[in-house]
C-alpha cells in the first residue's frame, strides 16, 4: 500500500495551444498565427489513491488536460511527472527509458514500442459519452477483448474470456454470461458506462482519468456509477483525475478540487475547503449559481456576481483572465496575471485579492 | 383561474416494434400566471407531453385519447389550420429541447424572428422587426442582434433568442423543454433569472420541463413528476419537495448530489420500463423499495391527498 501523501502525478506548467487555421487572406495579409490556448500553464499534483477533481465550465480545458495526461495529445510545453509502479519500473529500466528522479517518467516525452505500451496501460481514460465511445458493431465480449489483444495480455482466447468475465463481475454486470454477446445498443446508459469502466480496468491501470463519466446519465443512476468507481479505487488501489462541470458531484466524491477558468487553475484545495470557503470570485460565482432542490430557497432572482459568458480561448484577456467579468477587478488585475498562491492548509488561489 | 386542463391524455407512437405508450392517462390543471415544473428521467414522456400541449406531436405519434383544454378550448378537437392560425405561438408557444442549436445558420436573427410574423400574421416588415426588437429587449438582448447570424452568438445568447421567439406574440402559455440543459451553470442561472422575470412581466403561465429537479424547485409553483409515461405525483412545489409522497419522487430527490452538504450518495437501482412493454401493475414496482403484492398486479389509483396534492400509488389507497 502506498502512503497517503505519495505523489503519483506532478504536472508542471502544462500548456496545450491549438493553432487556429488561417484563411488565405490572413496569410497574405501577414497576420500572425493565432492559438486556442486550451491549457495555458497548469500545475498540480495528484496524490496516490485520491480523487482529484478538475472542475470548470465547458471549454476551460478540462478534457484537453485529461487527454494530455493519457498521452492522447502532446503538450506544447510543460512536464507531467508520473510515478511508475514497481512492476513497470524494472521493465522501463531494461528498455533504457529516461527516468526523472528514481521512479518518475515525464509523460510529456516521447516513448516508443514496448515502453509506450507499458505506460499506456498505467494511465487509462474513461470517456463522457457512454453512447459514442463503444463500437456499435462489436459485442461486449469483443469490445473488452480488444485491449487485451492489443497489449498481448492473456495467451489464449479462453484465458482472455476469463479476464473479460472477471472484469464484468468487477463492474457488477452480473451474471456476465448475459452481457458477453450483447451489443452496446442493448444496454442502458449506466450499463454502457460500466463496460467503459471495465475496459479501462482490464489493463490494470494505476491512474484513471475519468472525463465527465456520469454527466450523460440520469441523476437517478449517477450515484451508482460513482459509488462503483469509489469501491474500485479501494479494491484496486486506483487514483482518479475526475473531470466534471458539476461542483455538487465534486463535493460528494472528491478529495481535492482544482477549479479551472480559460485554461488556468484559479483555485485548488481540499474539496470541503474549496466548497465551504471559496476564495476566488469565480469559484464563488460557480457555487452561487448552483440551484438547490428546495423551493424555500429558490424562486427569487438569484444574484450571480460574475457577468456575461466565458470568452473564446483564442482571445484570452490580459492580466487576470477573469477581470472583464469580475466585480472586484482593479487596475492591477488588468495588467498583471495573478499567480496561484498558498493561503494556508494546501488551499491555493490565483487572485490579487489574496 | 384555470388556464390549462389536461384530462386523461394518452399519446402513443406506433412503431414497427410495437406501440410506445409515451404518455398514459395524464391529468392535471394549471392556473393563469402559474409555473408548472415537469420532471422525471430521460424517456419518461416529458417532451411528448409538451408536444401534445401544442398538438404538435412528431409522427408516428398521436393523441389516442384525452383532452387538452386551453382557455376553454379543447385543442384535440381543433383542425390543423385553426391550430396553426389561431393557437400555436399566439396562445401557446414552446422553446423546443435543443432549439438553440437548431437556429438556421444562413439567416440573421432578425429574419428568423420577423419572418414568421410577416408570413403567418401578415405584419409588414417594419412592424415585424419592431416586434422582434421588443422581444429581444425583453430577453435582455440589444436590438443589434437582429443583424447578427447564429454563429456570432454565445450559447446563452442563442438560448435568449429562442426564448424571444416564444414570446413574440404574447402567448398565455409558454412551454420550455430543457431550456438550460446545454448551458453552463452560470449562464443557466442567468436564464433562470430571465424566466422568473418573464413570468412576472408577461403574466403568462409557464410549463418548465427538465430532468433537473433543482431547477423546478427554483421556479415552479406546481410540480408534476412523471415515470414511464404516467404522472405519478402532482402538487404544490413546497409539498412535493418537502414531503414527497411517491416513493419514486422521494428516491429521485435523495439522489441529487448537494452542494450544501456531503452525503452518502443514493440511487434508484434498475432501469425505467420499456414503454412498448411496461410491467403489469404499477410501472415503478420493479425498482420500488415498498413494492407490495398488489403493486405487481393492479395499476395504482390516483389518490387525492388534499390541497391539490395527488399521488399514483397503492401505499396511499
Ligand atoms: N418519434 C418517436 N417515435 C417513437 N418513439 C418515440 C418517438 N419520440 C419519443 N419516443 C419514445 O417515447 C418515450 C418518451 O419520449 P420523450 O422524448 O417524450 O421523453 P422525455 O421525457 O422528453 O426524455 P428526455 O429527458 O430524454 O428528453 C420514449 O420511450 C421515447 O423513446
Ligand atoms: N483538437 C482541438 N483543436 C482545436 N481546439 C481545441 C481542440 N480541442 C479542444 N479545443 C479547444 O480548447 C478549449 C478547451 O477545450 P476542452 O479541453 O475540451 O474543454 P472542457 O473539457 O473543459 O470543456 C476550447 O476552446 C476548445 O474549443
Ligand atoms: Mg470536456
Ligand atoms: Mg425530452
mmCIF file of C-alpha atoms in Angstrom, chain B residues 120-306:
data_model
loop_
_atom_site.group_PDB
_atom_site.id
_atom_site.type_symbol
_atom_site.label_atom_id
_atom_site.label_comp_id
_atom_site.label_asym_id
_atom_site.label_seq_id
_atom_site.Cartn_x
_atom_site.Cartn_y
_atom_site.Cartn_z
ATOM 1 C CA UNK B 120 -48.030 33.935 -40.802
ATOM 2 C CA UNK B 121 -49.610 37.000 -39.354
ATOM 3 C CA UNK B 122 -49.307 39.429 -42.233
ATOM 4 C CA UNK B 123 -47.303 42.087 -40.425
ATOM 5 C CA UNK B 124 -45.283 44.487 -42.531
ATOM 6 C CA UNK B 125 -41.527 44.075 -42.413
ATOM 7 C CA UNK B 126 -41.175 47.163 -40.260
ATOM 8 C CA UNK B 127 -43.818 46.090 -37.787
ATOM 9 C CA UNK B 128 -42.315 42.628 -37.590
ATOM 10 C CA UNK B 129 -38.801 43.909 -36.952
ATOM 11 C CA UNK B 130 -40.090 46.299 -34.322
ATOM 12 C CA UNK B 131 -41.870 43.479 -32.551
ATOM 13 C CA UNK B 132 -38.742 41.338 -32.831
ATOM 14 C CA UNK B 133 -36.647 44.107 -31.285
ATOM 15 C CA UNK B 134 -39.114 44.392 -28.414
ATOM 16 C CA UNK B 135 -38.966 40.665 -27.776
ATOM 17 C CA UNK B 136 -35.165 40.745 -27.837
ATOM 18 C CA UNK B 137 -35.171 43.531 -25.307
ATOM 19 C CA UNK B 138 -37.495 41.509 -23.078
ATOM 20 C CA UNK B 139 -34.968 38.699 -23.010
ATOM 21 C CA UNK B 140 -32.089 41.052 -22.283
ATOM 22 C CA UNK B 141 -30.562 41.363 -25.758
ATOM 23 C CA UNK B 142 -29.825 44.559 -27.690
ATOM 24 C CA UNK B 143 -31.667 45.101 -30.977
ATOM 25 C CA UNK B 144 -28.244 44.984 -32.717
ATOM 26 C CA UNK B 145 -28.719 41.243 -32.530
ATOM 27 C CA UNK B 146 -31.274 41.486 -35.333
ATOM 28 C CA UNK B 147 -28.485 41.789 -37.887
ATOM 29 C CA UNK B 148 -26.334 39.018 -36.492
ATOM 30 C CA UNK B 149 -26.046 35.382 -37.522
ATOM 31 C CA UNK B 150 -26.394 32.493 -35.063
ATOM 32 C CA UNK B 151 -22.696 31.568 -35.192
ATOM 33 C CA UNK B 152 -21.827 35.032 -33.912
ATOM 34 C CA UNK B 153 -23.767 34.393 -30.689
ATOM 35 C CA UNK B 154 -22.714 32.682 -27.484
ATOM 36 C CA UNK B 155 -24.711 29.749 -26.115
ATOM 37 C CA UNK B 156 -26.569 31.919 -23.624
ATOM 38 C CA UNK B 157 -27.412 34.495 -26.297
ATOM 39 C CA UNK B 158 -28.770 31.812 -28.634
ATOM 40 C CA UNK B 159 -30.954 30.480 -25.862
ATOM 41 C CA UNK B 160 -32.256 34.009 -25.272
ATOM 42 C CA UNK B 161 -33.109 34.315 -28.967
ATOM 43 C CA UNK B 162 -35.138 31.093 -28.878
ATOM 44 C CA UNK B 163 -36.958 32.366 -25.823
ATOM 45 C CA UNK B 164 -37.629 35.641 -27.648
ATOM 46 C CA UNK B 165 -39.265 33.596 -30.435
ATOM 47 C CA UNK B 166 -41.583 32.017 -27.916
ATOM 48 C CA UNK B 167 -42.781 35.363 -26.530
ATOM 49 C CA UNK B 168 -43.182 37.221 -29.865
ATOM 50 C CA UNK B 169 -46.978 37.004 -29.791
ATOM 51 C CA UNK B 170 -47.543 37.240 -26.044
ATOM 52 C CA UNK B 171 -48.915 33.736 -25.588
ATOM 53 C CA UNK B 172 -50.879 32.804 -22.489
ATOM 54 C CA UNK B 173 -48.842 29.664 -22.038
ATOM 55 C CA UNK B 174 -45.123 29.187 -22.639
ATOM 56 C CA UNK B 175 -43.659 25.695 -22.662
ATOM 57 C CA UNK B 176 -39.916 25.402 -22.165
ATOM 58 C CA UNK B 177 -38.408 21.941 -22.748
ATOM 59 C CA UNK B 178 -34.989 21.575 -21.095
ATOM 60 C CA UNK B 179 -34.120 25.218 -21.864
ATOM 61 C CA UNK B 180 -30.874 25.216 -19.885
ATOM 62 C CA UNK B 181 -29.559 21.699 -20.311
ATOM 63 C CA UNK B 182 -26.814 22.634 -22.761
ATOM 64 C CA UNK B 183 -25.672 25.649 -20.757
ATOM 65 C CA UNK B 184 -23.014 26.149 -18.133
ATOM 66 C CA UNK B 185 -24.141 26.710 -14.604
ATOM 67 C CA UNK B 186 -23.541 30.481 -14.512
ATOM 68 C CA UNK B 187 -25.378 31.027 -17.789
ATOM 69 C CA UNK B 188 -28.080 28.659 -16.584
ATOM 70 C CA UNK B 189 -28.626 30.857 -13.541
ATOM 71 C CA UNK B 190 -28.894 33.908 -15.833
ATOM 72 C CA UNK B 191 -31.512 32.150 -17.993
ATOM 73 C CA UNK B 192 -33.449 31.034 -14.911
ATOM 74 C CA UNK B 193 -33.494 34.667 -13.794
ATOM 75 C CA UNK B 194 -34.854 35.592 -17.211
ATOM 76 C CA UNK B 195 -37.707 33.077 -16.922
ATOM 77 C CA UNK B 196 -38.580 34.404 -13.486
ATOM 78 C CA UNK B 197 -38.652 37.934 -14.862
ATOM 79 C CA UNK B 198 -40.754 36.995 -17.902
ATOM 80 C CA UNK B 199 -43.221 35.084 -15.802
ATOM 81 C CA UNK B 200 -43.793 38.192 -13.715
ATOM 82 C CA UNK B 201 -43.833 40.767 -16.508
ATOM 83 C CA UNK B 202 -45.888 38.845 -19.068
ATOM 84 C CA UNK B 203 -48.170 37.163 -16.533
ATOM 85 C CA UNK B 204 -48.091 34.107 -18.794
ATOM 86 C CA UNK B 205 -48.273 30.600 -17.430
ATOM 87 C CA UNK B 206 -45.171 28.510 -17.778
ATOM 88 C CA UNK B 207 -44.610 24.796 -18.243
ATOM 89 C CA UNK B 208 -40.982 24.150 -17.405
ATOM 90 C CA UNK B 209 -39.640 20.737 -18.341
ATOM 91 C CA UNK B 210 -36.366 19.427 -17.010
ATOM 92 C CA UNK B 211 -34.684 16.320 -15.663
ATOM 93 C CA UNK B 212 -33.085 18.571 -13.024
ATOM 94 C CA UNK B 213 -35.454 18.828 -10.079
ATOM 95 C CA UNK B 214 -33.405 21.638 -8.565
ATOM 96 C CA UNK B 215 -34.428 23.900 -11.432
ATOM 97 C CA UNK B 216 -38.059 23.034 -10.826
ATOM 98 C CA UNK B 217 -37.659 23.996 -7.172
ATOM 99 C CA UNK B 218 -36.154 27.249 -8.394
ATOM 100 C CA UNK B 219 -39.118 28.347 -10.485
ATOM 101 C CA UNK B 220 -42.239 26.219 -10.194
ATOM 102 C CA UNK B 221 -45.416 26.766 -8.171
ATOM 103 C CA UNK B 222 -46.705 23.311 -9.104
ATOM 104 C CA UNK B 223 -44.742 20.148 -9.737
ATOM 105 C CA UNK B 224 -45.553 17.109 -11.860
ATOM 106 C CA UNK B 225 -43.346 14.043 -11.620
ATOM 107 C CA UNK B 226 -43.546 11.560 -14.475
ATOM 108 C CA UNK B 227 -42.432 7.955 -14.543
ATOM 109 C CA UNK B 228 -42.750 5.612 -17.512
ATOM 110 C CA UNK B 229 -45.374 7.727 -19.275
ATOM 111 C CA UNK B 230 -47.525 8.266 -16.174
ATOM 112 C CA UNK B 231 -47.938 11.224 -13.918
ATOM 113 C CA UNK B 232 -47.055 9.715 -10.545
ATOM 114 C CA UNK B 233 -47.197 12.793 -8.339
ATOM 115 C CA UNK B 234 -48.656 16.261 -8.729
ATOM 116 C CA UNK B 235 -48.968 19.098 -6.279
ATOM 117 C CA UNK B 236 -47.741 22.436 -4.920
ATOM 118 C CA UNK B 237 -43.935 22.707 -5.080
ATOM 119 C CA UNK B 238 -43.476 23.098 -1.314
ATOM 120 C CA UNK B 239 -45.391 19.911 -0.610
ATOM 121 C CA UNK B 240 -43.849 17.759 -3.295
ATOM 122 C CA UNK B 241 -40.283 18.802 -2.471
ATOM 123 C CA UNK B 242 -40.524 18.855 1.285
ATOM 124 C CA UNK B 243 -42.909 15.968 1.790
ATOM 125 C CA UNK B 244 -42.731 13.841 -1.331
ATOM 126 C CA UNK B 245 -45.294 11.073 -1.202
ATOM 127 C CA UNK B 246 -44.500 8.790 -4.127
ATOM 128 C CA UNK B 247 -41.512 6.502 -3.437
ATOM 129 C CA UNK B 248 -40.146 7.489 -6.852
ATOM 130 C CA UNK B 249 -40.230 11.212 -6.097
ATOM 131 C CA UNK B 250 -38.608 10.534 -2.774
ATOM 132 C CA UNK B 251 -35.760 8.480 -4.276
ATOM 133 C CA UNK B 252 -35.272 10.920 -7.132
ATOM 134 C CA UNK B 253 -34.889 13.818 -4.707
ATOM 135 C CA UNK B 254 -32.442 11.995 -2.499
ATOM 136 C CA UNK B 255 -30.248 11.017 -5.467
ATOM 137 C CA UNK B 256 -29.423 14.666 -6.189
ATOM 138 C CA UNK B 257 -25.882 15.453 -5.058
ATOM 139 C CA UNK B 258 -25.948 18.515 -2.831
ATOM 140 C CA UNK B 259 -23.536 21.390 -2.656
ATOM 141 C CA UNK B 260 -24.502 22.355 0.904
ATOM 142 C CA UNK B 261 -23.566 19.023 2.453
ATOM 143 C CA UNK B 262 -21.528 15.947 1.721
ATOM 144 C CA UNK B 263 -23.746 12.897 1.853
ATOM 145 C CA UNK B 264 -23.626 9.231 1.156
ATOM 146 C CA UNK B 265 -24.863 9.077 -2.406
ATOM 147 C CA UNK B 266 -28.000 7.110 -3.104
ATOM 148 C CA UNK B 267 -29.524 5.990 -6.361
ATOM 149 C CA UNK B 268 -32.507 4.165 -7.819
ATOM 150 C CA UNK B 269 -31.432 0.654 -8.763
ATOM 151 C CA UNK B 270 -32.598 -0.825 -12.055
ATOM 152 C CA UNK B 271 -33.783 0.939 -15.183
ATOM 153 C CA UNK B 272 -37.003 2.641 -16.275
ATOM 154 C CA UNK B 273 -39.565 0.449 -18.045
ATOM 155 C CA UNK B 274 -39.647 -0.182 -21.768
ATOM 156 C CA UNK B 275 -42.682 1.819 -22.814
ATOM 157 C CA UNK B 276 -43.508 -0.727 -25.513
ATOM 158 C CA UNK B 277 -43.869 -3.362 -22.918
ATOM 159 C CA UNK B 278 -44.345 -1.880 -19.451
ATOM 160 C CA UNK B 279 -44.600 -4.205 -16.434
ATOM 161 C CA UNK B 280 -48.096 -5.106 -15.244
ATOM 162 C CA UNK B 281 -49.460 -3.236 -12.239
ATOM 163 C CA UNK B 282 -47.528 -0.155 -11.134
ATOM 164 C CA UNK B 283 -44.769 0.765 -13.588
ATOM 165 C CA UNK B 284 -42.378 1.543 -10.784
ATOM 166 C CA UNK B 285 -42.685 -1.641 -8.739
ATOM 167 C CA UNK B 286 -39.567 -3.380 -10.112
ATOM 168 C CA UNK B 287 -37.490 -0.521 -8.651
ATOM 169 C CA UNK B 288 -39.638 0.307 -5.630
ATOM 170 C CA UNK B 289 -38.403 -0.485 -2.112
ATOM 171 C CA UNK B 290 -42.010 -0.544 -0.832
ATOM 172 C CA UNK B 291 -43.480 -2.789 -3.522
ATOM 173 C CA UNK B 292 -46.313 -4.963 -2.244
ATOM 174 C CA UNK B 293 -48.096 -7.856 -3.917
ATOM 175 C CA UNK B 294 -50.883 -5.674 -5.179
ATOM 176 C CA UNK B 295 -48.391 -3.357 -6.919
ATOM 177 C CA UNK B 296 -47.331 -6.170 -9.233
ATOM 178 C CA UNK B 297 -50.875 -6.942 -10.306
ATOM 179 C CA UNK B 298 -53.052 -3.874 -10.196
ATOM 180 C CA UNK B 299 -52.481 -0.418 -11.573
ATOM 181 C CA UNK B 300 -52.401 2.040 -8.673
ATOM 182 C CA UNK B 301 -55.206 4.596 -8.348
ATOM 183 C CA UNK B 302 -54.644 8.357 -8.298
ATOM 184 C CA UNK B 303 -55.113 9.245 -4.639
ATOM 185 C CA UNK B 304 -56.158 12.774 -3.633
ATOM 186 C CA UNK B 305 -54.277 13.964 -0.559
ATOM 187 C CA UNK B 306 -55.888 17.400 -0.399
#
